[in-house]
XYZ file of C-alpha atoms in Angstrom:
328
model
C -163.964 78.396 71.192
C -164.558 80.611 68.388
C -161.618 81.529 65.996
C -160.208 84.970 66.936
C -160.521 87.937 64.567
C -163.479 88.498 62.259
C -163.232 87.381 58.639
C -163.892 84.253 56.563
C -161.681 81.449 56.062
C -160.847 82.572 51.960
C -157.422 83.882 51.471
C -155.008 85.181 53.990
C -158.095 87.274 55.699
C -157.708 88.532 59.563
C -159.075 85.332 61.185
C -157.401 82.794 62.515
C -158.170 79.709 64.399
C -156.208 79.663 67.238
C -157.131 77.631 70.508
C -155.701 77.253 74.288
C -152.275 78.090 74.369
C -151.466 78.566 70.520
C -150.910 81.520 68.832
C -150.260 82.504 65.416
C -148.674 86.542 64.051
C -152.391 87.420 63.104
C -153.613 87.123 67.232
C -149.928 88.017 68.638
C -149.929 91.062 66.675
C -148.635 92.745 62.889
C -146.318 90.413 61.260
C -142.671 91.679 60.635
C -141.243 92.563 58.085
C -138.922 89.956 57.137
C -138.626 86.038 58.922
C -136.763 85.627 61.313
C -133.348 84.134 60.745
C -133.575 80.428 60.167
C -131.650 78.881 62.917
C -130.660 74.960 63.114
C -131.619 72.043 65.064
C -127.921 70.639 66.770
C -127.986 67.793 64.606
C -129.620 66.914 60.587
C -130.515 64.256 59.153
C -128.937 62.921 56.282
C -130.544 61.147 53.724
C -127.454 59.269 51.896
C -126.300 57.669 55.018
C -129.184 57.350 57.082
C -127.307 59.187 60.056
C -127.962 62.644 61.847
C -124.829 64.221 61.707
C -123.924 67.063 64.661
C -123.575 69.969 63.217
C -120.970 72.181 62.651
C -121.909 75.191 64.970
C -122.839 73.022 67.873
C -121.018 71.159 70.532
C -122.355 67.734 68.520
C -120.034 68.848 65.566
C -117.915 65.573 64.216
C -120.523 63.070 66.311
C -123.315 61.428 64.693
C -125.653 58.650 65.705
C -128.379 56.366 63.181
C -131.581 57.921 62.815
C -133.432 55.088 61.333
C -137.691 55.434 60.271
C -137.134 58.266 57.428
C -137.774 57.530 53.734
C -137.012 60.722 51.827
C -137.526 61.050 47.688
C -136.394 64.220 46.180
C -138.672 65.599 42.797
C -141.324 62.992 43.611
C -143.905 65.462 41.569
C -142.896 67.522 38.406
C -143.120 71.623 38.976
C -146.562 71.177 36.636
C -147.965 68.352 38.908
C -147.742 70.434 41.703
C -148.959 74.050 40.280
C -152.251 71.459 38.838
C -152.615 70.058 42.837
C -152.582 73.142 44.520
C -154.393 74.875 42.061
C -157.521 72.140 42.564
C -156.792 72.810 46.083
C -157.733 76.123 46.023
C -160.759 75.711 44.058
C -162.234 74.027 47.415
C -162.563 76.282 50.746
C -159.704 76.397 53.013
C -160.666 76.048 56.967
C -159.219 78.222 59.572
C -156.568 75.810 61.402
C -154.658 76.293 64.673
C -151.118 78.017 64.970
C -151.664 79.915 61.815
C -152.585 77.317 59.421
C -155.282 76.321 57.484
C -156.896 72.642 56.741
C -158.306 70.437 54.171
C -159.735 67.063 55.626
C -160.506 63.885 53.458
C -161.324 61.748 56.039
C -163.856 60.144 58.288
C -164.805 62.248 61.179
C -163.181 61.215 64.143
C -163.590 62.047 68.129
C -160.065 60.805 69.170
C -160.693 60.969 72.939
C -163.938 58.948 72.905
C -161.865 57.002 70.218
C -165.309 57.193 68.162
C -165.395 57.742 64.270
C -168.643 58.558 61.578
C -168.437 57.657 57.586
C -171.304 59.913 56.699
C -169.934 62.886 54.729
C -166.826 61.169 53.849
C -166.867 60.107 49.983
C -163.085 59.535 49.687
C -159.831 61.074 48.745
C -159.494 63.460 46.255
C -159.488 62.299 42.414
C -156.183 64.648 41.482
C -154.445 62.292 44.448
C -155.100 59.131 43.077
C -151.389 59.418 40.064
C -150.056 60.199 43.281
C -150.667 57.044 45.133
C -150.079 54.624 42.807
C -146.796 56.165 41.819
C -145.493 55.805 45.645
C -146.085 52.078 45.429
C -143.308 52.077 42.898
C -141.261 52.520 45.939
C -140.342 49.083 48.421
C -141.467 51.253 51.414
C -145.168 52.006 50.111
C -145.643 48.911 47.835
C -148.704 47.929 50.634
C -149.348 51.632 51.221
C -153.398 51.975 51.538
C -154.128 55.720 52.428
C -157.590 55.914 54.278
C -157.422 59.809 54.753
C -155.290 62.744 53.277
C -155.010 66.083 55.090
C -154.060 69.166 53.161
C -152.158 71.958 55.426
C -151.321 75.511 54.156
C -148.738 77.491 55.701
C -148.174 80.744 54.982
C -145.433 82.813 56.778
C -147.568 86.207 56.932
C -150.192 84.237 59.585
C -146.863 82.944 61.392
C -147.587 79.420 60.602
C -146.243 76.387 62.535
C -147.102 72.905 64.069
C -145.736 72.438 67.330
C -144.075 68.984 68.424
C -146.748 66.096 68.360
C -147.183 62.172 67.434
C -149.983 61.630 65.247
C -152.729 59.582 66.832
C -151.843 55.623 67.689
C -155.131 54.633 67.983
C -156.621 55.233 64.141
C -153.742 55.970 62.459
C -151.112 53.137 61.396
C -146.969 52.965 61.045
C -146.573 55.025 57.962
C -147.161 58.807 57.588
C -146.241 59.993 54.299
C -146.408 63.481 53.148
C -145.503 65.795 50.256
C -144.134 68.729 50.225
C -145.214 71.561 48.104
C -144.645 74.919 47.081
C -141.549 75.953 48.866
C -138.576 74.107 51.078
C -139.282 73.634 54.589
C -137.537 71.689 57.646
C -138.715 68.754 59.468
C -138.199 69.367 63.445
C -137.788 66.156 65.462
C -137.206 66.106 69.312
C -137.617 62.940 71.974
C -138.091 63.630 75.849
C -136.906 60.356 76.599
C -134.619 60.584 79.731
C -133.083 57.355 78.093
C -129.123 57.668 76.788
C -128.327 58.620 73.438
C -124.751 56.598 72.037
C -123.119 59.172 69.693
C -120.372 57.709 67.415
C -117.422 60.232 66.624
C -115.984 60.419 62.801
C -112.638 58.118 63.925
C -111.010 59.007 60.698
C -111.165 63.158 61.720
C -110.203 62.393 64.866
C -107.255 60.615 64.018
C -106.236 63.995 61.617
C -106.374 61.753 58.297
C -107.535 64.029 55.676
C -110.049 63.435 52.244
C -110.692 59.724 52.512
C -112.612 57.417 50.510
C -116.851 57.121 50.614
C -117.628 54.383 53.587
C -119.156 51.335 51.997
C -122.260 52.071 54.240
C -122.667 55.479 52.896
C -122.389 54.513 49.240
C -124.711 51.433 49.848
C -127.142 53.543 51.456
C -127.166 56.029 49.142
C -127.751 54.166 46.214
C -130.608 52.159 47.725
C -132.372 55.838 48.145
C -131.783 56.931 44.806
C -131.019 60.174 46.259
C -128.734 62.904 44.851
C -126.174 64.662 47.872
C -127.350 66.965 49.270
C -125.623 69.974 50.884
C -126.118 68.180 54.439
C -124.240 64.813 53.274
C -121.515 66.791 51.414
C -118.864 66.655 53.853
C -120.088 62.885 55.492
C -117.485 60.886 52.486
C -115.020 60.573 55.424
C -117.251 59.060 57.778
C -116.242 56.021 59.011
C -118.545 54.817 61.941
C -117.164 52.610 64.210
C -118.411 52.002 67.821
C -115.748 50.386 69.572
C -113.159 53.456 68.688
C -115.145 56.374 70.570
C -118.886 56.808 71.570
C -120.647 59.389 73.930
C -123.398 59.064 75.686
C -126.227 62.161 76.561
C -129.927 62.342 77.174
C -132.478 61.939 73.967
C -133.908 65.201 75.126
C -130.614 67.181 74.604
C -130.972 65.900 70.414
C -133.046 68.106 68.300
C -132.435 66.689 64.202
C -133.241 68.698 61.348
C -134.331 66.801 58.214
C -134.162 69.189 55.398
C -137.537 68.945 53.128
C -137.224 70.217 49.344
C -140.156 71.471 47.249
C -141.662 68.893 46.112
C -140.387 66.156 47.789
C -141.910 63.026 49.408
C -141.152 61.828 52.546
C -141.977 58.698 54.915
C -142.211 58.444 58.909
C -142.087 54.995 60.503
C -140.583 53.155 63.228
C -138.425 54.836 65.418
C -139.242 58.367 63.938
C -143.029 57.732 63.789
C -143.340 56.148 67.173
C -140.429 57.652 69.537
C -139.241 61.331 68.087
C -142.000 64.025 67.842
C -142.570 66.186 64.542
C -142.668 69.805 64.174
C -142.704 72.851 62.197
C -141.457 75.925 63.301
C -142.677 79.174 62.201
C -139.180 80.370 61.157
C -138.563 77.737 58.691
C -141.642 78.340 57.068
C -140.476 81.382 54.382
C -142.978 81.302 51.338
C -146.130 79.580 50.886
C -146.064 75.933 51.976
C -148.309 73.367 51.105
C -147.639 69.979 52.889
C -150.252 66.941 52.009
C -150.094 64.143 53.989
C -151.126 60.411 53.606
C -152.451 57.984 56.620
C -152.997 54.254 57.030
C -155.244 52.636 59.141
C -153.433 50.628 62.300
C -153.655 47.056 63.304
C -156.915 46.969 65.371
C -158.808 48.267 61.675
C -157.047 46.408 59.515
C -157.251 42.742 58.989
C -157.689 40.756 61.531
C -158.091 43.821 63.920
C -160.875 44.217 66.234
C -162.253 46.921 63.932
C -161.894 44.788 60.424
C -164.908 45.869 59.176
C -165.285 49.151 59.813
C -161.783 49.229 58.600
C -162.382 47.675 54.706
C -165.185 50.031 55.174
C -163.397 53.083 55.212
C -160.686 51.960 52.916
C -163.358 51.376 49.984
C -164.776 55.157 50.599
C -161.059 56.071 50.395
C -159.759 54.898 47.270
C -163.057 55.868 45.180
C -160.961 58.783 45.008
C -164.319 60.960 44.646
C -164.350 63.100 47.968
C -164.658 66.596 48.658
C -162.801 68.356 51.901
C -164.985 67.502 54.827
């Protein structure tokens, strides 16, 4: 299907790239004035404590439950790192995306039905991402981080930009998905349709009236691992106290929707649980400025070694980290 509108894919023109069922403002109609007002998910994610905490307008409000799979680093890039990225970005064409977006691919090309995939045209990732990549094996969680393709997404809030819930493929892609955030603050939407039950843990020290209590061990611990500053999410978790055997609920999966709060400029990691069972969204009312998000995939088990696919795997790894490629 062609992209709707007329116009090239430089700037914010009239096209878009919209397919099937999604949409962006630019095929729905003129974009308003203003956002729209930035509602919340019924729980966030908290970075210091590794919880998502219920939040205070919603029925979840003094519950909270471990959200494990998130690695989040605050500043990862200095404000000059990221004006030089995006600026090099830009340099390069943009591609009309779906839902509003558009697209920069470093990457082999890839028919993920047929489960098929070509090198030719793919010369690696991009030279101003290779400071990048070395500086997130700094970090326990990416020491043996080997990025075979980088996708560049620009959201803009004028095209009503948005991703709509979605795993990243299984198949090619492997456990980690790391991307950075750039340009502006955004939020992370992540929902499960799992029919399975959910144990919530309530706050036993609210419950039991006590007021202003000391940090948990857990949350200090935790906190200090991350190297993470509070944030305004965490500020009110330093009387949180988890324990199970003093009151738990139990409700669907599908009933959860958790927030994780992005800064500009800030790196974060998917894996586990949050890679594999909760699907990851954008939604166009959280995207308010400009938004640049880059993200960073490894190759699964069946292309690396000792996977069916070994070679083709070291293969594609070698193109990558040339670090000499142009958007395909």
């Amino acid at each position: 299907m062609e992209a709707r509108g007329a116009g090239g894919g430089g700037g914010a023109g009239p096209a878009c790239g919209c397919k099937g069922i999604r949409s962006c403002l630019l095929c729905e109609g003129p974009a308003p004035a203003a956002p729209p007002p930035q509602e919340k998910g019924n729980f966030t994610y908290c970075p210091a404590t590794g919880l998502a905490v219920g939040n205070e307008c919603s029925e979840f409000a003094g519950w909270a439950f471990p959200f494990p799979g998130v690695f989040l680093l605050e500043e990862f890039i200095s404000q000059d790192e990221e004006y030089k990225m995006v600026q090099l970005m830009d340099q390069d064409d943009w591609k009309l995306s779906q839902s509003g977006r558009r697209k920069q691919d470093y990457g082999p090309k890839v028919n993920f039905k047929k489960k098929k995939l070509k090198t030719g045209g793919f010369f690696g990732l991009p030279s101003f991402s290779q400071e990048i990549v070395q500086r997130m094996k700094a970090h326990s969680a990416l020491e043996d981080f080997f990025p075979v393709e980088q996708c560049n997404l620009d959201y803009l809030p004028e095209r009503g930009s948005a991703i709509d819930p979605h795993f990243d493929d299984w198949w090619l892609w492997g456990e980690r998905l790391v991307s950075l955030n750039l340009l502006s603050k955004t939020v992370l939407s992540m929902s499960c349709e799992s029919e399975d039950g959910l144990q919530l843990v309530a706050n036993h020290k609210q419950a039991m009236g006590e007021s202003n209590p000391s940090a948990s061990p857990q949350a200090s611990q935790s906190h200090k691992q991350n190297h993470l500053p509070s944030t305004t999410v965490c500020e009110n978790l330093a009387s949180w106290d988890i324990n199970y055997l003093f009151s738990s609920r139990f409700i669907p999966y599908k009933k959860v929707t958790v927030d994780i709060h992005l800064p500009r400029r800030s790196l974060i990691v998917l894996f586990g649980d949050a890679r594999y069972k909760w699907k990851h969204a954008i939604y166009r009312k959280h995207i308010e400025h400009r938004r640049v998000c880059v993200t960073f995939r490894e190759l699964s088990a069946e292309f690396a070694l000792g996977g069916e696919q070994e070679k083709l795997g070291k293969e594609l790894l070698e193109i990558a980290l040339t670090f000499q490629g142009k958007p395909v």
